[in-house]
Amino acid sequence: MKRHVFALARGIAMFSLFGATADADAATQGVPAADLSITVSDGVTTVNPGELITYTIRAQNAGPDPVVGAIVDDTFPTGVICGVLSNWTCSGTGGGTCTATGTGDIHDPVNLPAGAAVQYTVPCFVSLEAPLNFSNTATITSAVTDPVPANNSATDAINVIASIFIVAQKRWSGTPMPGGVITYTIRIITQSNTNQTDNPGDEFVDALPPGLILQSAIADAGTVVADLPSNTVTWNGGTTPGSVVTITIQAQVASTADGPIANQGTLSYDANADGSNDTIAPTDDPTRPGVNNPTVFNLPPRVPIPALTPMLAVGLLILIALTGAWTVRMRRH
Ligand SMILES: [Ca+2]
Ligand SMILES: [Ca+2]
Ligand SMILES: [Ca+2]
Ligand SMILES: [Ca+2]
């Protein structure tokens, strides 16, 4: 019985010894081994939407053996657009080789002798609709045994500064004449990387000019109110990045209206994302060049009424007198 226990203990000891020295044996007995590693950095921790950044991705081989055909991968995250405006580039040192230039995501076979490195330079810009936090991970893989796998991938994290920019376009259609009905179409477009909440106060106000009589208003999101006595439309609501809210207003041209009728709504929004509206912007007519154009239509010119001069007055009196005399004579007959 004691002999059996001893034999078992000796077996476990030999197995452990073999396991501990397996990697060393792999190197010394001709199985290749190499500690590949990779780093990625853009040198910044916060960025503004639209800003240009440059990722530097460096892969190297600490040896002991050379590696042929390792793969460097970097699938760029949502929020950053890389190697599109201009290509990424790569060069090697110490005999390292890689593809000299490319577009979009990186999936590149590289050769890395012991002590060699390859380095990619990737121009990117931050999307206008980037999430507030995103990260970019680069990896290197190969079939060669790697004694330190933890350094075969690296991640660079970025915080994007909140950006909120909202515009409202306003177009008109309909019958531009007294009594005619005009339709205004307002599009509230949110170009932002954060949600815009329904804050205290109206997010949109449109007071129609005296030449128009408000009839109705509808919106495909939020809450719109057409206050007929004050001839004013108000809208309240939140928006999301990239969203478009459409408000449709109908008004009748007053019978007394004259000349061009110009109108502009006012947008209020929360540019610093603190829950209260702080920025006011007028609507723009997108059919006219430039920004902040009022929306204008012309009414047809009215037929001019001749001024009542003294001579014209005398003439009219004579005409009335003659008509009266003629009427009396006709009745006598
Ligand atoms: Ca490694
Ligand atoms: Ca509101
Ligand atoms: Ca605010
Ligand atoms: Ca315009």
mmCIF file of C-alpha atoms and ligand atoms in Angstrom:
data_model
loop_
_atom_site.group_PDB
_atom_site.id
_atom_site.type_symbol
_atom_site.label_atom_id
_atom_site.label_comp_id
_atom_site.label_asym_id
_atom_site.label_seq_id
_atom_site.Cartn_x
_atom_site.Cartn_y
_atom_site.Cartn_z
ATOM 1 C CA MET A 1 0.000 0.000 0.000
ATOM 2 C CA LYS A 2 2.784 2.449 0.904
ATOM 3 C CA ARG A 3 4.560 1.618 -2.347
ATOM 4 C CA HIS A 4 1.437 2.526 -4.361
ATOM 5 C CA VAL A 5 1.094 5.918 -2.606
ATOM 6 C CA PHE A 6 4.757 6.694 -3.229
ATOM 7 C CA ALA A 7 4.456 5.785 -6.903
ATOM 8 C CA LEU A 8 1.396 8.080 -7.283
ATOM 9 C CA ALA A 9 3.195 11.015 -5.554
ATOM 10 C CA ARG A 10 6.205 10.548 -7.801
ATOM 11 C CA GLY A 11 3.915 10.578 -10.874
ATOM 12 C CA ILE A 12 2.265 13.857 -9.797
ATOM 13 C CA ALA A 13 5.654 15.439 -9.101
ATOM 14 C CA MET A 14 6.988 14.489 -12.534
ATOM 15 C CA PHE A 15 3.803 15.738 -14.252
ATOM 16 C CA SER A 16 4.113 19.104 -12.465
ATOM 17 C CA LEU A 17 7.750 19.426 -13.331
ATOM 18 C CA PHE A 18 6.982 18.708 -16.977
ATOM 19 C CA GLY A 19 4.134 21.257 -17.045
ATOM 20 C CA ALA A 20 6.266 24.033 -15.507
ATOM 21 C CA THR A 21 9.007 23.661 -18.036
ATOM 22 C CA ALA A 22 6.805 23.119 -21.131
ATOM 23 C CA ASP A 23 7.149 26.687 -22.503
ATOM 24 C CA ALA A 24 10.888 26.771 -21.934
ATOM 25 C CA ASP A 25 11.166 23.404 -23.642
ATOM 26 C CA ALA A 26 9.114 24.712 -26.587
ATOM 27 C CA ALA A 27 11.712 27.427 -27.161
ATOM 28 C CA THR A 28 14.753 25.266 -26.593
ATOM 29 C CA GLN A 29 13.404 22.251 -28.487
ATOM 30 C CA GLY A 30 12.610 24.233 -31.708
ATOM 31 C CA VAL A 31 8.937 25.237 -31.182
ATOM 32 C CA PRO A 32 8.876 28.962 -32.020
ATOM 33 C CA ALA A 33 7.848 31.428 -29.305
ATOM 34 C CA ALA A 34 7.580 35.219 -29.432
ATOM 35 C CA ASP A 35 6.126 37.893 -27.196
ATOM 36 C CA LEU A 36 4.144 40.063 -29.619
ATOM 37 C CA SER A 37 2.522 43.195 -28.207
ATOM 38 C CA ILE A 38 0.492 46.185 -29.386
ATOM 39 C CA THR A 39 -0.375 49.695 -28.207
ATOM 40 C CA VAL A 40 -2.935 52.235 -29.462
ATOM 41 C CA SER A 41 -3.246 55.902 -28.577
ATOM 42 C CA ASP A 42 -4.634 59.152 -29.988
ATOM 43 C CA GLY A 43 -2.888 61.329 -27.407
ATOM 44 C CA VAL A 44 -6.140 62.934 -26.162
ATOM 45 C CA THR A 45 -8.782 62.039 -23.592
ATOM 46 C CA THR A 46 -11.580 64.439 -24.658
ATOM 47 C CA VAL A 47 -12.600 65.629 -28.110
ATOM 48 C CA ASN A 48 -15.244 67.810 -29.735
ATOM 49 C CA PRO A 49 -17.603 66.383 -32.351
ATOM 50 C CA GLY A 50 -16.078 66.961 -35.787
ATOM 51 C CA GLU A 51 -12.536 67.203 -34.401
ATOM 52 C CA LEU A 52 -9.628 65.540 -36.199
ATOM 53 C CA ILE A 53 -7.608 62.966 -34.234
ATOM 54 C CA THR A 54 -4.757 60.625 -35.152
ATOM 55 C CA TYR A 55 -4.473 57.087 -33.812
ATOM 56 C CA THR A 56 -0.955 55.686 -33.507
ATOM 57 C CA ILE A 57 -0.947 51.885 -33.418
ATOM 58 C CA ARG A 58 2.358 50.155 -32.737
ATOM 59 C CA ALA A 59 2.962 46.378 -32.839
ATOM 60 C CA GLN A 60 6.275 44.811 -31.873
ATOM 61 C CA ASN A 61 8.006 41.531 -31.239
ATOM 62 C CA ALA A 62 10.133 41.130 -28.082
ATOM 63 C CA GLY A 63 11.316 37.718 -29.328
ATOM 64 C CA PRO A 64 12.934 35.366 -28.943
ATOM 65 C CA ASP A 65 11.786 34.085 -32.350
ATOM 66 C CA PRO A 66 10.738 35.930 -35.517
ATOM 67 C CA VAL A 67 7.050 35.927 -36.540
ATOM 68 C CA VAL A 68 5.848 35.832 -40.125
ATOM 69 C CA GLY A 69 2.225 36.637 -41.013
ATOM 70 C CA ALA A 70 0.936 38.003 -37.696
ATOM 71 C CA ILE A 71 -2.307 39.961 -38.166
ATOM 72 C CA VAL A 72 -2.856 43.478 -36.864
ATOM 73 C CA ASP A 73 -6.573 44.300 -36.523
ATOM 74 C CA ASP A 74 -8.354 47.509 -35.658
ATOM 75 C CA THR A 75 -12.068 47.813 -36.401
ATOM 76 C CA PHE A 76 -12.767 51.459 -35.684
ATOM 77 C CA PRO A 77 -15.701 52.169 -33.354
ATOM 78 C CA THR A 78 -18.921 54.015 -34.062
ATOM 79 C CA GLY A 79 -18.277 57.654 -33.343
ATOM 80 C CA VAL A 80 -15.016 57.965 -35.216
ATOM 81 C CA ILE A 81 -14.445 57.823 -38.980
ATOM 82 C CA CYS A 82 -10.919 56.697 -39.794
ATOM 83 C CA GLY A 83 -8.726 56.353 -42.874
ATOM 84 C CA VAL A 84 -11.468 57.793 -45.092
ATOM 85 C CA LEU A 85 -10.661 61.495 -45.619
ATOM 86 C CA SER A 86 -7.059 60.369 -46.067
ATOM 87 C CA ASN A 87 -5.471 56.899 -45.960
ATOM 88 C CA TRP A 88 -3.744 55.341 -42.998
ATOM 89 C CA THR A 89 -0.037 54.646 -43.402
ATOM 90 C CA CYS A 90 2.381 52.112 -41.896
ATOM 91 C CA SER A 91 6.141 51.637 -41.702
ATOM 92 C CA GLY A 92 8.433 49.185 -39.921
ATOM 93 C CA THR A 93 11.673 49.291 -37.977
ATOM 94 C CA GLY A 94 14.196 46.529 -37.246
ATOM 95 C CA GLY A 95 13.050 44.589 -40.315
ATOM 96 C CA GLY A 96 9.316 44.779 -39.526
ATOM 97 C CA THR A 97 7.072 44.949 -42.598
ATOM 98 C CA CYS A 98 3.425 45.951 -43.064
ATOM 99 C CA THR A 99 1.136 47.338 -45.791
ATOM 100 C CA ALA A 100 2.350 50.866 -46.526
ATOM 101 C CA THR A 101 -1.087 52.464 -46.840
ATOM 102 C CA GLY A 102 -4.777 51.561 -46.681
ATOM 103 C CA THR A 103 -8.306 52.819 -46.121
ATOM 104 C CA GLY A 104 -10.929 52.111 -43.456
ATOM 105 C CA ASP A 105 -10.498 49.410 -40.806
ATOM 106 C CA ILE A 106 -7.102 47.724 -40.409
ATOM 107 C CA HIS A 107 -6.698 43.970 -41.017
ATOM 108 C CA ASP A 108 -3.071 43.705 -42.020
ATOM 109 C CA PRO A 109 -0.586 40.796 -42.179
ATOM 110 C CA VAL A 110 2.793 41.835 -40.783
ATOM 111 C CA ASN A 111 6.246 40.277 -40.448
ATOM 112 C CA LEU A 112 8.101 40.955 -37.225
ATOM 113 C CA PRO A 113 11.633 39.627 -36.653
ATOM 114 C CA ALA A 114 12.683 39.604 -32.983
ATOM 115 C CA GLY A 115 13.154 43.218 -31.873
ATOM 116 C CA ALA A 116 11.208 44.628 -34.852
ATOM 117 C CA ALA A 117 8.140 46.883 -34.816
ATOM 118 C CA VAL A 118 5.518 48.269 -37.207
ATOM 119 C CA GLN A 119 3.667 51.527 -36.623
ATOM 120 C CA TYR A 120 0.391 52.726 -38.165
ATOM 121 C CA THR A 121 -0.681 56.357 -38.356
ATOM 122 C CA VAL A 122 -4.450 56.649 -38.788
ATOM 123 C CA PRO A 123 -6.132 60.013 -39.456
ATOM 124 C CA CYS A 124 -9.709 60.119 -38.137
ATOM 125 C CA PHE A 125 -12.446 62.607 -37.376
ATOM 126 C CA VAL A 126 -15.036 62.416 -34.640
ATOM 127 C CA SER A 127 -18.576 62.029 -35.980
ATOM 128 C CA LEU A 128 -21.054 64.848 -35.263
ATOM 129 C CA GLU A 129 -23.310 62.168 -33.782
ATOM 130 C CA ALA A 130 -20.605 60.386 -31.784
ATOM 131 C CA PRO A 131 -21.687 58.806 -28.481
ATOM 132 C CA LEU A 132 -20.360 60.566 -25.390
ATOM 133 C CA ASN A 133 -17.925 57.724 -24.669
ATOM 134 C CA PHE A 134 -16.318 55.272 -27.032
ATOM 135 C CA SER A 135 -13.122 53.241 -27.189
ATOM 136 C CA ASN A 136 -10.900 51.753 -29.872
ATOM 137 C CA THR A 137 -9.231 48.344 -29.465
ATOM 138 C CA ALA A 138 -6.318 47.087 -31.593
ATOM 139 C CA THR A 139 -5.090 43.479 -31.535
ATOM 140 C CA ILE A 140 -2.245 41.385 -32.898
ATOM 141 C CA THR A 141 -2.605 37.620 -33.400
ATOM 142 C CA SER A 142 -0.361 34.897 -34.744
ATOM 143 C CA ALA A 143 0.061 31.128 -34.728
ATOM 144 C CA VAL A 144 3.318 31.438 -32.790
ATOM 145 C CA THR A 145 3.236 30.630 -29.064
ATOM 146 C CA ASP A 146 3.112 33.867 -27.062
ATOM 147 C CA PRO A 147 4.276 33.643 -23.397
ATOM 148 C CA VAL A 148 2.557 36.988 -22.575
ATOM 149 C CA PRO A 149 -0.872 37.032 -24.288
ATOM 150 C CA ALA A 150 -2.227 39.920 -22.172
ATOM 151 C CA ASN A 151 -0.345 42.558 -24.166
ATOM 152 C CA ASN A 152 -1.665 41.333 -27.521
ATOM 153 C CA SER A 153 -4.554 43.820 -27.422
ATOM 154 C CA ALA A 154 -4.805 47.436 -26.300
ATOM 155 C CA THR A 155 -7.659 49.922 -25.920
ATOM 156 C CA ASP A 156 -7.813 53.710 -26.134
ATOM 157 C CA ALA A 157 -10.871 55.423 -24.607
ATOM 158 C CA ILE A 158 -12.271 58.847 -25.533
ATOM 159 C CA ASN A 159 -14.834 61.144 -23.930
ATOM 160 C CA VAL A 160 -16.706 63.301 -26.420
ATOM 161 C CA ILE A 161 -17.778 66.755 -25.280
ATOM 162 C CA ALA A 162 -21.552 67.183 -25.476
ATOM 163 C CA SER A 163 -22.643 69.009 -28.610
ATOM 164 C CA ILE A 164 -26.119 70.336 -29.345
ATOM 165 C CA PHE A 165 -27.014 72.304 -32.433
ATOM 166 C CA ILE A 166 -30.593 72.649 -33.615
ATOM 167 C CA VAL A 167 -31.933 74.391 -36.690
ATOM 168 C CA ALA A 168 -35.488 75.060 -37.855
ATOM 169 C CA GLN A 169 -36.351 75.415 -41.520
ATOM 170 C CA LYS A 170 -39.574 77.097 -42.591
ATOM 171 C CA ARG A 171 -41.147 76.890 -46.067
ATOM 172 C CA TRP A 172 -44.464 78.187 -47.369
ATOM 173 C CA SER A 173 -46.952 76.904 -49.960
ATOM 174 C CA GLY A 174 -50.549 77.736 -50.909
ATOM 175 C CA THR A 175 -52.470 80.633 -52.435
ATOM 176 C CA PRO A 176 -50.774 83.992 -51.848
ATOM 177 C CA MET A 177 -53.785 86.310 -52.252
ATOM 178 C CA PRO A 178 -56.397 87.827 -49.903
ATOM 179 C CA GLY A 179 -58.675 85.010 -48.701
ATOM 180 C CA GLY A 180 -56.190 82.317 -49.843
ATOM 181 C CA VAL A 181 -54.819 79.660 -47.485
ATOM 182 C CA ILE A 182 -51.080 79.431 -46.777
ATOM 183 C CA THR A 183 -49.364 76.334 -45.327
ATOM 184 C CA TYR A 184 -46.114 76.737 -43.432
ATOM 185 C CA THR A 185 -43.951 73.633 -42.957
ATOM 186 C CA ILE A 186 -41.376 73.896 -40.174
ATOM 187 C CA ARG A 187 -38.704 71.199 -39.741
ATOM 188 C CA ILE A 188 -36.808 71.167 -36.430
ATOM 189 C CA ILE A 189 -33.535 69.309 -37.102
ATOM 190 C CA THR A 190 -31.367 68.189 -34.174
ATOM 191 C CA GLN A 191 -27.663 67.848 -34.991
ATOM 192 C CA SER A 192 -26.381 66.648 -31.660
ATOM 193 C CA ASN A 193 -24.810 63.752 -29.805
ATOM 194 C CA THR A 194 -27.173 64.000 -26.837
ATOM 195 C CA ASN A 195 -30.919 63.996 -26.341
ATOM 196 C CA GLN A 196 -32.684 67.319 -25.977
ATOM 197 C CA THR A 197 -35.346 67.188 -23.249
ATOM 198 C CA ASP A 198 -38.664 69.036 -23.089
ATOM 199 C CA ASN A 199 -37.458 71.867 -20.856
ATOM 200 C CA PRO A 200 -39.487 74.580 -19.092
ATOM 201 C CA GLY A 201 -40.927 77.023 -21.628
ATOM 202 C CA ASP A 202 -41.848 76.656 -25.286
ATOM 203 C CA GLU A 203 -39.242 75.116 -27.569
ATOM 204 C CA PHE A 204 -40.794 76.826 -30.610
ATOM 205 C CA VAL A 205 -42.959 79.939 -31.012
ATOM 206 C CA ASP A 206 -44.408 81.369 -34.221
ATOM 207 C CA ALA A 207 -46.449 84.588 -33.932
ATOM 208 C CA LEU A 208 -48.125 85.183 -37.298
ATOM 209 C CA PRO A 209 -48.103 88.723 -38.717
ATOM 210 C CA PRO A 210 -51.373 90.755 -38.920
ATOM 211 C CA GLY A 211 -51.826 89.889 -42.627
ATOM 212 C CA LEU A 212 -52.458 86.244 -41.694
ATOM 213 C CA ILE A 213 -55.306 84.637 -39.731
ATOM 214 C CA LEU A 214 -54.187 81.456 -37.917
ATOM 215 C CA GLN A 215 -56.428 78.456 -38.649
ATOM 216 C CA SER A 216 -54.640 75.340 -37.315
ATOM 217 C CA ALA A 217 -51.338 73.698 -36.420
ATOM 218 C CA ILE A 218 -50.239 70.055 -36.162
ATOM 219 C CA ALA A 219 -46.914 68.358 -35.290
ATOM 220 C CA ASP A 220 -45.654 64.810 -35.813
ATOM 221 C CA ALA A 221 -44.037 64.787 -32.330
ATOM 222 C CA GLY A 222 -44.301 66.778 -29.109
ATOM 223 C CA THR A 223 -47.235 69.064 -28.304
ATOM 224 C CA VAL A 224 -48.351 71.879 -30.594
ATOM 225 C CA VAL A 225 -50.925 74.544 -29.665
ATOM 226 C CA ALA A 226 -52.594 76.915 -32.151
ATOM 227 C CA ASP A 227 -53.821 79.872 -30.069
ATOM 228 C CA LEU A 228 -56.205 81.551 -32.516
ATOM 229 C CA PRO A 229 -56.921 84.760 -30.495
ATOM 230 C CA SER A 230 -53.225 85.610 -30.240
ATOM 231 C CA ASN A 231 -52.488 84.343 -33.781
ATOM 232 C CA THR A 232 -49.589 82.337 -32.268
ATOM 233 C CA VAL A 233 -48.388 78.731 -32.526
ATOM 234 C CA THR A 234 -46.317 77.156 -29.731
ATOM 235 C CA TRP A 235 -44.595 73.765 -29.616
ATOM 236 C CA ASN A 236 -43.130 71.811 -26.695
ATOM 237 C CA GLY A 237 -41.103 68.630 -26.908
ATOM 238 C CA GLY A 238 -37.806 66.793 -26.665
ATOM 239 C CA THR A 239 -35.688 65.641 -29.599
ATOM 240 C CA THR A 240 -33.039 62.991 -30.229
ATOM 241 C CA PRO A 241 -29.761 63.104 -32.173
ATOM 242 C CA GLY A 242 -30.481 63.314 -35.895
ATOM 243 C CA SER A 243 -34.253 63.582 -35.423
ATOM 244 C CA VAL A 244 -36.549 65.828 -37.474
ATOM 245 C CA VAL A 245 -39.843 67.161 -36.062
ATOM 246 C CA THR A 246 -42.298 68.599 -38.568
ATOM 247 C CA ILE A 247 -44.831 71.265 -37.602
ATOM 248 C CA THR A 248 -47.492 72.254 -40.136
ATOM 249 C CA ILE A 249 -49.332 75.572 -39.754
ATOM 250 C CA GLN A 250 -52.313 76.727 -41.810
ATOM 251 C CA ALA A 251 -53.375 80.355 -42.028
ATOM 252 C CA GLN A 252 -55.686 82.434 -44.205
ATOM 253 C CA VAL A 253 -54.488 85.621 -45.862
ATOM 254 C CA ALA A 254 -56.534 88.531 -44.455
ATOM 255 C CA SER A 255 -58.790 90.353 -46.941
ATOM 256 C CA THR A 256 -57.034 93.599 -46.034
ATOM 257 C CA ALA A 257 -53.548 92.129 -46.410
ATOM 258 C CA ASP A 258 -51.161 93.859 -48.732
ATOM 259 C CA GLY A 259 -47.564 93.691 -49.887
ATOM 260 C CA PRO A 260 -45.042 90.960 -49.019
ATOM 261 C CA ILE A 261 -45.807 88.925 -45.908
ATOM 262 C CA ALA A 262 -42.692 87.954 -43.962
ATOM 263 C CA ASN A 263 -42.698 85.556 -41.058
ATOM 264 C CA GLN A 264 -40.136 83.833 -38.857
ATOM 265 C CA GLY A 265 -40.552 81.412 -35.962
ATOM 266 C CA THR A 266 -38.223 81.214 -32.964
ATOM 267 C CA LEU A 267 -36.543 78.089 -31.657
ATOM 268 C CA SER A 268 -35.349 77.772 -28.030
ATOM 269 C CA TYR A 269 -33.021 74.975 -26.976
ATOM 270 C CA ASP A 270 -30.614 73.828 -24.301
ATOM 271 C CA ALA A 271 -27.109 74.137 -25.803
ATOM 272 C CA ASN A 272 -25.226 73.190 -22.630
ATOM 273 C CA ALA A 273 -27.430 70.228 -21.666
ATOM 274 C CA ASP A 274 -28.271 71.515 -18.172
ATOM 275 C CA GLY A 275 -32.049 71.160 -18.456
ATOM 276 C CA SER A 276 -32.943 74.764 -19.255
ATOM 277 C CA ASN A 277 -33.192 76.431 -22.650
ATOM 278 C CA ASP A 278 -30.465 79.013 -23.154
ATOM 279 C CA THR A 279 -30.173 79.515 -26.907
ATOM 280 C CA ILE A 280 -32.592 81.227 -29.285
ATOM 281 C CA ALA A 281 -32.482 80.762 -33.051
ATOM 282 C CA PRO A 282 -34.818 82.123 -35.729
ATOM 283 C CA THR A 283 -36.190 79.895 -38.475
ATOM 284 C CA ASP A 284 -34.539 79.937 -41.891
ATOM 285 C CA ASP A 285 -36.120 79.769 -45.322
ATOM 286 C CA PRO A 286 -33.998 76.962 -46.852
ATOM 287 C CA THR A 287 -34.930 78.043 -50.395
ATOM 288 C CA ARG A 288 -33.016 81.307 -49.970
ATOM 289 C CA PRO A 289 -29.222 81.445 -49.717
ATOM 290 C CA GLY A 290 -27.756 82.210 -46.317
ATOM 291 C CA VAL A 291 -28.995 81.477 -42.806
ATOM 292 C CA ASN A 292 -31.746 83.004 -40.673
ATOM 293 C CA ASN A 293 -33.792 84.132 -43.695
ATOM 294 C CA PRO A 294 -37.424 85.054 -42.907
ATOM 295 C CA THR A 295 -40.003 83.168 -44.967
ATOM 296 C CA VAL A 296 -41.603 85.632 -47.373
ATOM 297 C CA PHE A 297 -44.361 85.536 -50.003
ATOM 298 C CA ASN A 298 -45.778 88.362 -52.113
ATOM 299 C CA LEU A 299 -49.442 89.238 -52.620
ATOM 300 C CA PRO A 300 -50.632 90.403 -56.071
ATOM 301 C CA PRO A 301 -50.737 94.214 -56.430
ATOM 302 C CA ARG A 302 -54.152 95.790 -55.736
ATOM 303 C CA VAL A 303 -56.000 97.700 -58.592
ATOM 304 C CA PRO A 304 -55.312 101.395 -57.867
ATOM 305 C CA ILE A 305 -58.353 103.643 -57.034
ATOM 306 C CA PRO A 306 -57.999 107.123 -58.652
ATOM 307 C CA ALA A 307 -57.694 110.013 -56.240
ATOM 308 C CA LEU A 308 -60.833 112.268 -55.977
ATOM 309 C CA THR A 309 -59.599 115.564 -57.480
ATOM 310 C CA PRO A 310 -61.922 118.693 -57.525
ATOM 311 C CA MET A 311 -62.465 118.302 -61.302
ATOM 312 C CA LEU A 312 -63.357 114.622 -60.902
ATOM 313 C CA ALA A 313 -65.793 115.559 -58.082
ATOM 314 C CA VAL A 314 -67.558 118.152 -60.265
ATOM 315 C CA GLY A 315 -67.763 115.648 -63.119
ATOM 316 C CA LEU A 316 -69.302 113.027 -60.820
ATOM 317 C CA LEU A 317 -71.905 115.546 -59.530
ATOM 318 C CA ILE A 318 -72.919 116.475 -63.111
ATOM 319 C CA LEU A 319 -73.189 112.764 -64.002
ATOM 320 C CA ILE A 320 -75.409 112.079 -60.941
ATOM 321 C CA ALA A 321 -77.614 115.140 -61.747
ATOM 322 C CA LEU A 322 -78.023 114.097 -65.402
ATOM 323 C CA THR A 323 -78.840 110.501 -64.385
ATOM 324 C CA GLY A 324 -81.453 111.796 -61.907
ATOM 325 C CA ALA A 325 -83.104 114.095 -64.528
ATOM 326 C CA TRP A 326 -83.163 111.284 -67.077
ATOM 327 C CA THR A 327 -84.796 108.897 -64.521
ATOM 328 C CA VAL A 328 -87.551 111.474 -63.688
ATOM 329 C CA ARG A 329 -88.353 112.010 -67.416
ATOM 330 C CA MET A 330 -88.587 108.258 -68.023
ATOM 331 C CA ARG A 331 -91.085 107.856 -65.114
ATOM 332 C CA ARG A 332 -93.330 110.681 -66.484
ATOM 333 C CA HIS A 333 -93.557 108.816 -69.796
HETATM 334 CA CA CA B 1 2.302 39.138 -26.076
HETATM 335 CA CA CA B 2 -40.767 72.894 -23.161
HETATM 336 CA CA CA B 3 -29.076 75.256 -20.736
HETATM 337 CA CA CA B 4 -31.682 80.192 -45.969
#
